[in-house]
CSV table of C-alpha atoms in Angstrom, one decimal:
chain,number,residue,atom,x,y,z
A,30,MET,CA,11.3,1.8,-13.2
A,31,ASP,CA,9.9,3.0,-16.6
A,32,CYS,CA,6.7,4.7,-15.7
A,33,PHE,CA,6.5,7.6,-18.1
A,34,GLY,CA,8.1,6.5,-21.4
A,35,SER,CA,10.1,8.6,-23.7
A,36,SER,CA,8.9,11.7,-25.5
A,37,SER,CA,9.3,10.0,-28.9
A,38,ASP,CA,6.8,7.2,-28.1
A,39,GLU,CA,4.6,9.3,-25.8
A,40,GLU,CA,1.7,9.4,-28.1
A,41,ASP,CA,1.5,6.4,-30.5
A,42,ALA,CA,-2.2,5.6,-30.1
A,43,ASP,CA,-1.8,2.3,-31.9
A,44,VAL,CA,0.7,1.0,-29.4
A,45,ASP,CA,-0.7,-0.8,-26.4
A,46,VAL,CA,1.7,0.0,-23.5
A,47,LYS,CA,1.4,-2.0,-20.3
A,48,ARG,CA,1.8,-0.1,-17.1
A,49,ASP,CA,5.0,-1.0,-15.2
A,50,PRO,CA,4.2,-2.8,-11.9
A,51,SER,CA,6.3,-0.2,-10.0
A,52,CYS,CA,3.8,2.4,-11.2
A,53,GLY,CA,0.6,0.4,-10.4
A,54,VAL,CA,-2.2,1.1,-8.0
A,55,PHE,CA,-1.3,3.3,-5.0
A,56,SER,CA,2.2,4.0,-6.4
A,57,PHE,CA,3.4,7.6,-6.0
A,58,HIS,CA,6.5,9.1,-7.6
A,59,PRO,CA,7.8,12.7,-8.0
A,60,ASN,CA,6.8,14.7,-11.0
A,61,THR,CA,3.9,12.4,-12.0
A,62,GLU,CA,1.6,15.3,-12.4
A,63,GLN,CA,4.0,17.3,-14.6
A,64,SER,CA,4.5,14.2,-16.7
A,65,LEU,CA,0.7,13.9,-17.1
A,66,ILE,CA,0.5,17.5,-18.4
A,67,THR,CA,3.2,16.8,-21.0
A,68,HIS,CA,1.3,13.6,-22.0
A,69,VAL,CA,-1.9,15.6,-22.4
A,70,LYS,CA,-0.3,18.3,-24.4
A,71,ASN,CA,1.3,15.8,-26.7
A,72,SER,CA,-2.0,13.9,-27.1
A,73,THR,CA,-4.5,16.7,-27.7
A,74,THR,CA,-5.0,19.9,-29.7
A,75,LEU,CA,-5.3,23.0,-27.5
A,76,THR,CA,-8.6,24.9,-27.8
A,77,SER,CA,-9.8,28.2,-26.6
A,78,SER,CA,-12.9,28.1,-24.4
A,79,SER,CA,-14.2,31.4,-25.9
A,80,ALA,CA,-13.8,30.4,-29.6
A,81,TYR,CA,-15.7,27.1,-29.9
A,82,ALA,CA,-19.2,25.9,-30.0
A,83,SER,CA,-20.5,23.6,-27.3
A,84,ASP,CA,-20.1,20.4,-29.2
A,85,VAL,CA,-16.5,21.2,-29.9
A,86,GLN,CA,-15.9,22.0,-26.3
A,87,VAL,CA,-17.4,18.7,-25.3
A,88,ASN,CA,-15.1,16.9,-27.7
A,89,SER,CA,-12.1,18.8,-26.5
A,90,ALA,CA,-12.8,17.9,-22.9
A,91,SER,CA,-13.3,14.3,-23.9
A,92,ASP,CA,-9.9,14.2,-25.7
A,93,VAL,CA,-8.2,15.4,-22.5
A,94,LEU,CA,-10.0,12.9,-20.3
A,95,GLN,CA,-9.1,10.0,-22.7
A,96,ALA,CA,-5.5,11.1,-22.6
A,97,VAL,CA,-5.5,11.1,-18.8
A,98,ASP,CA,-7.1,7.7,-18.8
A,99,LYS,CA,-4.5,6.3,-21.2
A,100,PHE,CA,-1.7,7.8,-19.1
A,101,CYS,CA,-3.1,6.2,-15.9
A,102,THR,CA,-3.6,2.7,-17.5
A,103,SER,CA,-0.4,2.5,-19.5
A,104,ARG,CA,2.1,4.8,-17.7
A,105,HIS,CA,1.3,5.5,-14.1
A,106,TRP,CA,-1.6,5.0,-11.8
A,107,MET,CA,-3.0,8.3,-10.4
A,108,MET,CA,-5.8,9.1,-8.0
A,109,HIS,CA,-8.3,10.6,-10.4
A,110,VAL,CA,-11.9,9.5,-10.1
A,111,GLY,CA,-11.5,7.4,-13.4
A,112,PRO,CA,-14.0,6.2,-15.9
A,113,GLU,CA,-16.0,3.7,-13.8
A,114,LYS,CA,-16.7,6.0,-10.9
A,115,GLY,CA,-16.9,8.9,-13.4
A,116,GLU,CA,-20.1,7.4,-14.8
A,117,ILE,CA,-21.5,7.3,-11.3
A,118,LEU,CA,-20.5,10.9,-10.7
A,119,THR,CA,-21.8,12.3,-13.9
A,120,GLY,CA,-25.1,10.3,-13.6
A,121,ALA,CA,-25.7,12.0,-10.2
A,122,LEU,CA,-24.8,15.4,-11.7
A,123,ARG,CA,-27.3,15.0,-14.5
A,124,GLU,CA,-30.0,14.1,-12.0
A,125,ALA,CA,-29.2,17.3,-10.1
A,126,MET,CA,-29.2,19.4,-13.3
A,127,ASP,CA,-32.5,17.8,-14.5
A,128,ALA,CA,-34.1,18.6,-11.1
A,129,LYS,CA,-32.9,22.2,-11.4
A,130,LEU,CA,-34.4,22.5,-14.9
A,131,ALA,CA,-37.7,21.0,-13.6
A,132,SER,CA,-37.8,23.7,-10.9
A,133,ARG,CA,-37.4,26.6,-13.2
A,134,THR,CA,-40.4,29.1,-13.2
A,135,SER,CA,-39.3,31.2,-16.2
A,136,ASP,CA,-37.2,31.1,-19.3
A,137,VAL,CA,-34.5,33.2,-17.7
A,138,SER,CA,-31.2,31.4,-17.4
A,139,THR,CA,-31.0,29.7,-14.0
A,140,PRO,CA,-27.8,29.4,-12.0
A,141,PHE,CA,-26.5,25.9,-11.3
A,142,VAL,CA,-23.6,25.7,-8.8
A,143,ALA,CA,-21.4,22.7,-8.5
A,144,VAL,CA,-18.6,22.6,-5.9
A,145,GLU,CA,-15.7,20.1,-5.6
A,146,LEU,CA,-13.6,19.6,-2.6
A,147,GLY,CA,-10.2,18.4,-3.8
A,148,SER,CA,-9.2,19.5,-7.3
A,149,TYR,CA,-6.0,17.4,-7.7
A,150,CYS,CA,-5.4,17.5,-11.5
A,151,CYS,CA,-8.9,18.6,-12.5
A,152,TYR,CA,-10.0,15.3,-14.0
A,153,SER,CA,-13.3,15.2,-12.2
A,154,SER,CA,-13.8,19.0,-12.7
A,155,ILE,CA,-13.4,18.5,-16.5
A,156,LEU,CA,-15.7,15.5,-16.4
A,157,MET,CA,-18.4,17.4,-14.6
A,158,ALA,CA,-18.0,20.7,-16.6
A,159,ARG,CA,-18.3,18.8,-19.8
A,160,GLU,CA,-21.9,18.1,-18.9
A,161,PHE,CA,-22.6,21.8,-18.7
A,162,TYR,CA,-22.1,22.3,-22.4
A,163,LYS,CA,-24.6,19.6,-23.5
A,164,GLN,CA,-27.6,21.0,-25.3
A,165,GLN,CA,-30.2,19.9,-22.8
A,166,TYR,CA,-28.6,22.0,-20.1
A,167,ALA,CA,-28.2,25.2,-22.2
A,168,LYS,CA,-30.8,27.0,-20.1
A,169,LEU,CA,-28.7,26.6,-17.0
A,170,ASN,CA,-26.0,29.1,-16.1
A,171,SER,CA,-23.7,26.4,-14.7
A,172,HIS,CA,-20.3,26.8,-13.1
A,173,LEU,CA,-18.0,24.6,-11.1
A,174,PHE,CA,-15.9,25.9,-8.2
A,175,THR,CA,-13.2,23.5,-7.2
A,176,VAL,CA,-11.0,24.0,-4.1
A,177,GLU,CA,-7.5,22.6,-3.4
A,178,ILE,CA,-5.1,23.0,-0.5
A,179,ASN,CA,-2.0,21.9,-2.3
A,180,PRO,CA,-0.6,24.9,-4.3
A,181,GLU,CA,1.2,22.7,-6.8
A,182,TYR,CA,-2.0,20.7,-7.5
A,183,ALA,CA,-4.0,23.9,-7.8
A,184,LYS,CA,-1.6,25.1,-10.6
A,185,VAL,CA,-1.8,21.7,-12.3
A,186,ALA,CA,-5.6,21.8,-12.1
A,187,ALA,CA,-5.8,25.3,-13.6
A,188,GLU,CA,-3.5,24.3,-16.5
A,189,MET,CA,-5.6,21.1,-17.2
A,190,ALA,CA,-8.8,23.2,-17.2
A,191,ARG,CA,-7.2,25.4,-19.8
A,192,LEU,CA,-6.0,22.5,-21.9
A,193,SER,CA,-9.6,21.1,-21.9
A,194,GLY,CA,-11.0,24.3,-23.1
A,195,LEU,CA,-13.5,24.4,-20.2
A,196,ASP,CA,-11.7,27.0,-18.1
A,197,GLY,CA,-14.7,29.3,-18.7
A,198,LYS,CA,-16.8,27.0,-16.6
A,199,ILE,CA,-14.2,25.9,-14.0
A,200,THR,CA,-12.7,28.1,-11.3
A,201,VAL,CA,-9.9,26.7,-9.2
A,202,HIS,CA,-9.6,28.2,-5.7
A,203,GLU,CA,-6.8,27.5,-3.2
A,204,ILE,CA,-7.8,27.0,0.5
A,205,SER,CA,-5.4,27.5,3.4
A,206,TYR,CA,-4.7,25.7,6.7
A,207,ASN,CA,-3.9,27.7,9.8
A,208,GLY,CA,-2.6,24.8,11.9
A,209,HIS,CA,-6.0,24.0,13.3
A,210,ASP,CA,-8.5,24.3,10.4
A,211,THR,CA,-9.1,25.2,6.8
A,212,ASP,CA,-11.1,28.1,5.4
A,213,VAL,CA,-12.9,26.0,2.9
A,214,ASP,CA,-16.4,27.3,3.9
A,215,THR,CA,-15.3,30.9,3.6
A,216,VAL,CA,-13.6,30.4,0.3
A,217,VAL,CA,-16.6,28.6,-1.2
A,218,GLN,CA,-19.1,31.1,0.2
A,219,ASP,CA,-17.2,34.1,-1.1
A,220,ALA,CA,-16.9,32.4,-4.6
A,221,LEU,CA,-20.7,31.7,-4.6
A,222,ILE,CA,-21.6,35.2,-3.5
A,223,GLN,CA,-19.5,36.7,-6.3
A,224,PHE,CA,-21.1,34.3,-8.8
A,225,ASN,CA,-24.6,35.1,-7.6
A,226,SER,CA,-24.0,38.8,-7.8
A,227,LYS,CA,-23.8,38.5,-11.6
A,228,ASP,CA,-27.4,37.2,-11.6
A,229,GLN,CA,-29.8,40.0,-10.6
A,230,GLY,CA,-32.5,38.7,-8.3
A,231,ALA,CA,-30.6,35.5,-7.6
A,232,ASP,CA,-31.3,33.7,-4.3
A,233,SER,CA,-28.8,33.5,-1.5
A,234,PRO,CA,-25.8,31.3,-2.4
A,235,LYS,CA,-26.5,27.6,-2.5
A,236,ILE,CA,-24.6,24.5,-3.7
A,237,ASP,CA,-26.7,22.5,-6.1
A,238,PHE,CA,-24.2,19.7,-6.4
A,239,LEU,CA,-21.2,18.9,-4.1
A,240,PHE,CA,-18.5,16.4,-4.9
A,241,ILE,CA,-16.2,15.5,-1.9
A,242,ASP,CA,-12.9,13.9,-2.8
A,243,HIS,CA,-10.2,15.5,-0.7
A,244,ASP,CA,-8.7,14.7,2.8
A,245,LYS,CA,-10.6,11.7,3.9
A,246,ASP,CA,-10.5,12.8,7.5
A,247,MET,CA,-12.3,16.0,6.6
A,248,TYR,CA,-15.4,14.7,4.7
A,249,LYS,CA,-17.7,14.9,7.7
A,250,ALA,CA,-16.3,18.1,9.2
A,251,ASP,CA,-16.3,20.0,5.9
A,252,LEU,CA,-19.9,18.9,5.0
A,253,ILE,CA,-21.0,20.1,8.4
A,254,LYS,CA,-19.2,23.4,7.8
A,255,LEU,CA,-21.0,23.9,4.5
A,256,GLU,CA,-24.3,22.9,6.1
A,257,SER,CA,-23.7,25.5,8.9
A,258,ALA,CA,-22.9,28.2,6.4
A,259,GLY,CA,-26.3,27.6,4.7
A,260,LEU,CA,-24.6,26.5,1.5
A,261,VAL,CA,-26.0,22.9,1.6
A,262,ARG,CA,-29.8,23.0,1.7
A,263,GLN,CA,-32.9,21.3,0.4
A,264,GLY,CA,-32.2,20.1,-3.1
A,265,THR,CA,-28.5,19.8,-2.7
A,266,LYS,CA,-27.0,16.5,-4.0
A,267,VAL,CA,-23.7,15.3,-2.5
A,268,VAL,CA,-21.4,12.7,-3.9
A,269,ALA,CA,-18.5,11.4,-1.8
A,270,ASP,CA,-15.7,9.3,-3.2
A,271,ASN,CA,-13.7,6.4,-1.6
A,272,VAL,CA,-16.1,5.9,1.3
A,273,LEU,CA,-15.5,2.1,1.4
A,274,PHE,CA,-11.9,1.8,0.4
A,275,ALA,CA,-10.8,4.6,2.8
A,276,GLN,CA,-13.2,3.4,5.4
A,277,ILE,CA,-14.7,6.8,6.0
A,278,ASP,CA,-17.0,5.5,8.6
A,279,ASP,CA,-17.7,8.7,10.4
A,280,TYR,CA,-19.0,10.3,7.2
A,281,ILE,CA,-21.3,7.3,6.4
A,282,GLU,CA,-22.6,7.3,10.0
A,283,TYR,CA,-23.3,11.0,9.8
A,284,VAL,CA,-25.3,10.8,6.5
A,285,GLN,CA,-27.1,7.7,7.8
A,286,LYS,CA,-28.1,9.6,10.9
A,287,ARG,CA,-29.3,12.4,8.7
A,288,LYS,CA,-31.4,9.8,6.8
A,289,GLU,CA,-33.0,8.6,10.0
A,290,GLU,CA,-33.9,12.2,10.9
A,291,GLY,CA,-35.6,12.5,7.5
A,292,THR,CA,-33.2,15.1,6.3
A,293,VAL,CA,-31.6,13.1,3.5
A,294,ASN,CA,-31.8,10.0,1.3
A,295,THR,CA,-28.4,8.4,1.0
A,296,LEU,CA,-27.1,5.3,-0.8
A,297,THR,CA,-23.6,3.7,-1.1
A,298,ILE,CA,-22.8,2.4,-4.6
A,299,PRO,CA,-20.1,-0.3,-4.7
A,300,CYS,CA,-17.3,0.1,-7.3
A,301,GLN,CA,-13.6,-0.4,-7.8
A,302,VAL,CA,-10.7,1.8,-7.0
A,303,GLU,CA,-9.8,3.9,-10.0
A,304,TYR,CA,-7.6,2.3,-12.7
A,305,SER,CA,-7.2,-0.9,-10.7
A,306,ASN,CA,-8.5,-3.3,-13.4
A,307,GLU,CA,-5.1,-3.2,-15.1
A,308,ASP,CA,-3.7,-5.2,-12.2
A,309,GLU,CA,-6.3,-8.0,-12.5
A,310,GLY,CA,-4.1,-10.0,-14.9
A,311,ASP,CA,-0.9,-9.2,-13.2
A,312,SER,CA,0.3,-12.3,-11.4
A,313,SER,CA,2.8,-10.2,-9.4
A,314,VAL,CA,-0.1,-8.5,-7.5
A,315,ASP,CA,-1.4,-10.6,-4.6
A,316,VAL,CA,-5.0,-11.8,-4.8
A,317,GLY,CA,-5.7,-10.3,-1.4
A,318,VAL,CA,-4.4,-6.9,-2.6
A,319,LYS,CA,-6.7,-7.1,-5.6
A,320,GLU,CA,-9.7,-7.8,-3.4
A,321,SER,CA,-8.8,-4.7,-1.4
A,322,TYR,CA,-9.5,-2.5,-4.4
A,323,VAL,CA,-13.2,-2.6,-3.6
A,324,ASP,CA,-14.5,1.0,-3.1
A,325,GLY,CA,-17.8,2.8,-2.9
A,326,VAL,CA,-19.4,6.2,-3.7
A,327,GLU,CA,-22.0,7.7,-1.4
A,328,ILE,CA,-24.8,9.7,-3.0
A,329,THR,CA,-26.9,11.9,-0.7
A,330,ASP,CA,-29.9,14.0,-1.5
A,331,TYR,CA,-31.1,16.7,0.9
A,332,LEU,CA,-34.8,16.5,1.3
A,333,VAL,CA,-35.0,19.5,3.6
A,334,ASP,CA,-32.7,22.1,5.0
A,335,PRO,CA,-30.3,20.6,7.5
């Protein structure tokens, strides 16, 4: 197994390295996340989030994302959202930000709150926070709060946010499990209350954009928690990853029921499992396995308060 390569050839951008089959789709090996950090450090120039203009921060984040994509296609598959689904995610995010801009009633900076359930290595966080720095969204005071239950992943996520230069717009929070349930709703609510307290006259905490990509058994339960806490309300846009591949039927049934009630509009967008195209030309991968790489992203818009 040669998944990670040597330090000497880690970053030769002109060399097209083919991912070893043992490190293909749904392969998991120890220390992959740490190898990714090393790869990113060797591939990019570290920037400081406080010292660069918005266009430089966008470029810095893009460099990190490209380094991660290269690692996942040439070294080792990882469960980031990836470029294909990333386009779906950022497209939905831009729609939410455009709607927030359209609802502004003054020239005062307007808070825009994005929440992610499942930080992992911060790829999707960086992908989303990069949009915050684009000129058309300068009048939004945007911030991303991402939560993670695995302490090691939370550390990796915080380091990746720093390497991207977007740590001023991304906050990583650890959630805990008491043997029965997690405190995800409390952690998110506390973070939003603190964020809102910096904006005098701000409304009660609300999630403008929610990305769900954590424990597949918890999608429905955690969405209901956030609804019950009053954090998901009219105008909230929710994006949920892996709904087809992971067969998250209870979640789809729930948002479909909400649609029938007139509470939401919801749509499933078919796509591929992240970084699975690299196996298309690999004769060692069974055709039936390749067909199983079909996935889907659910996009749900709240028309009224739930």
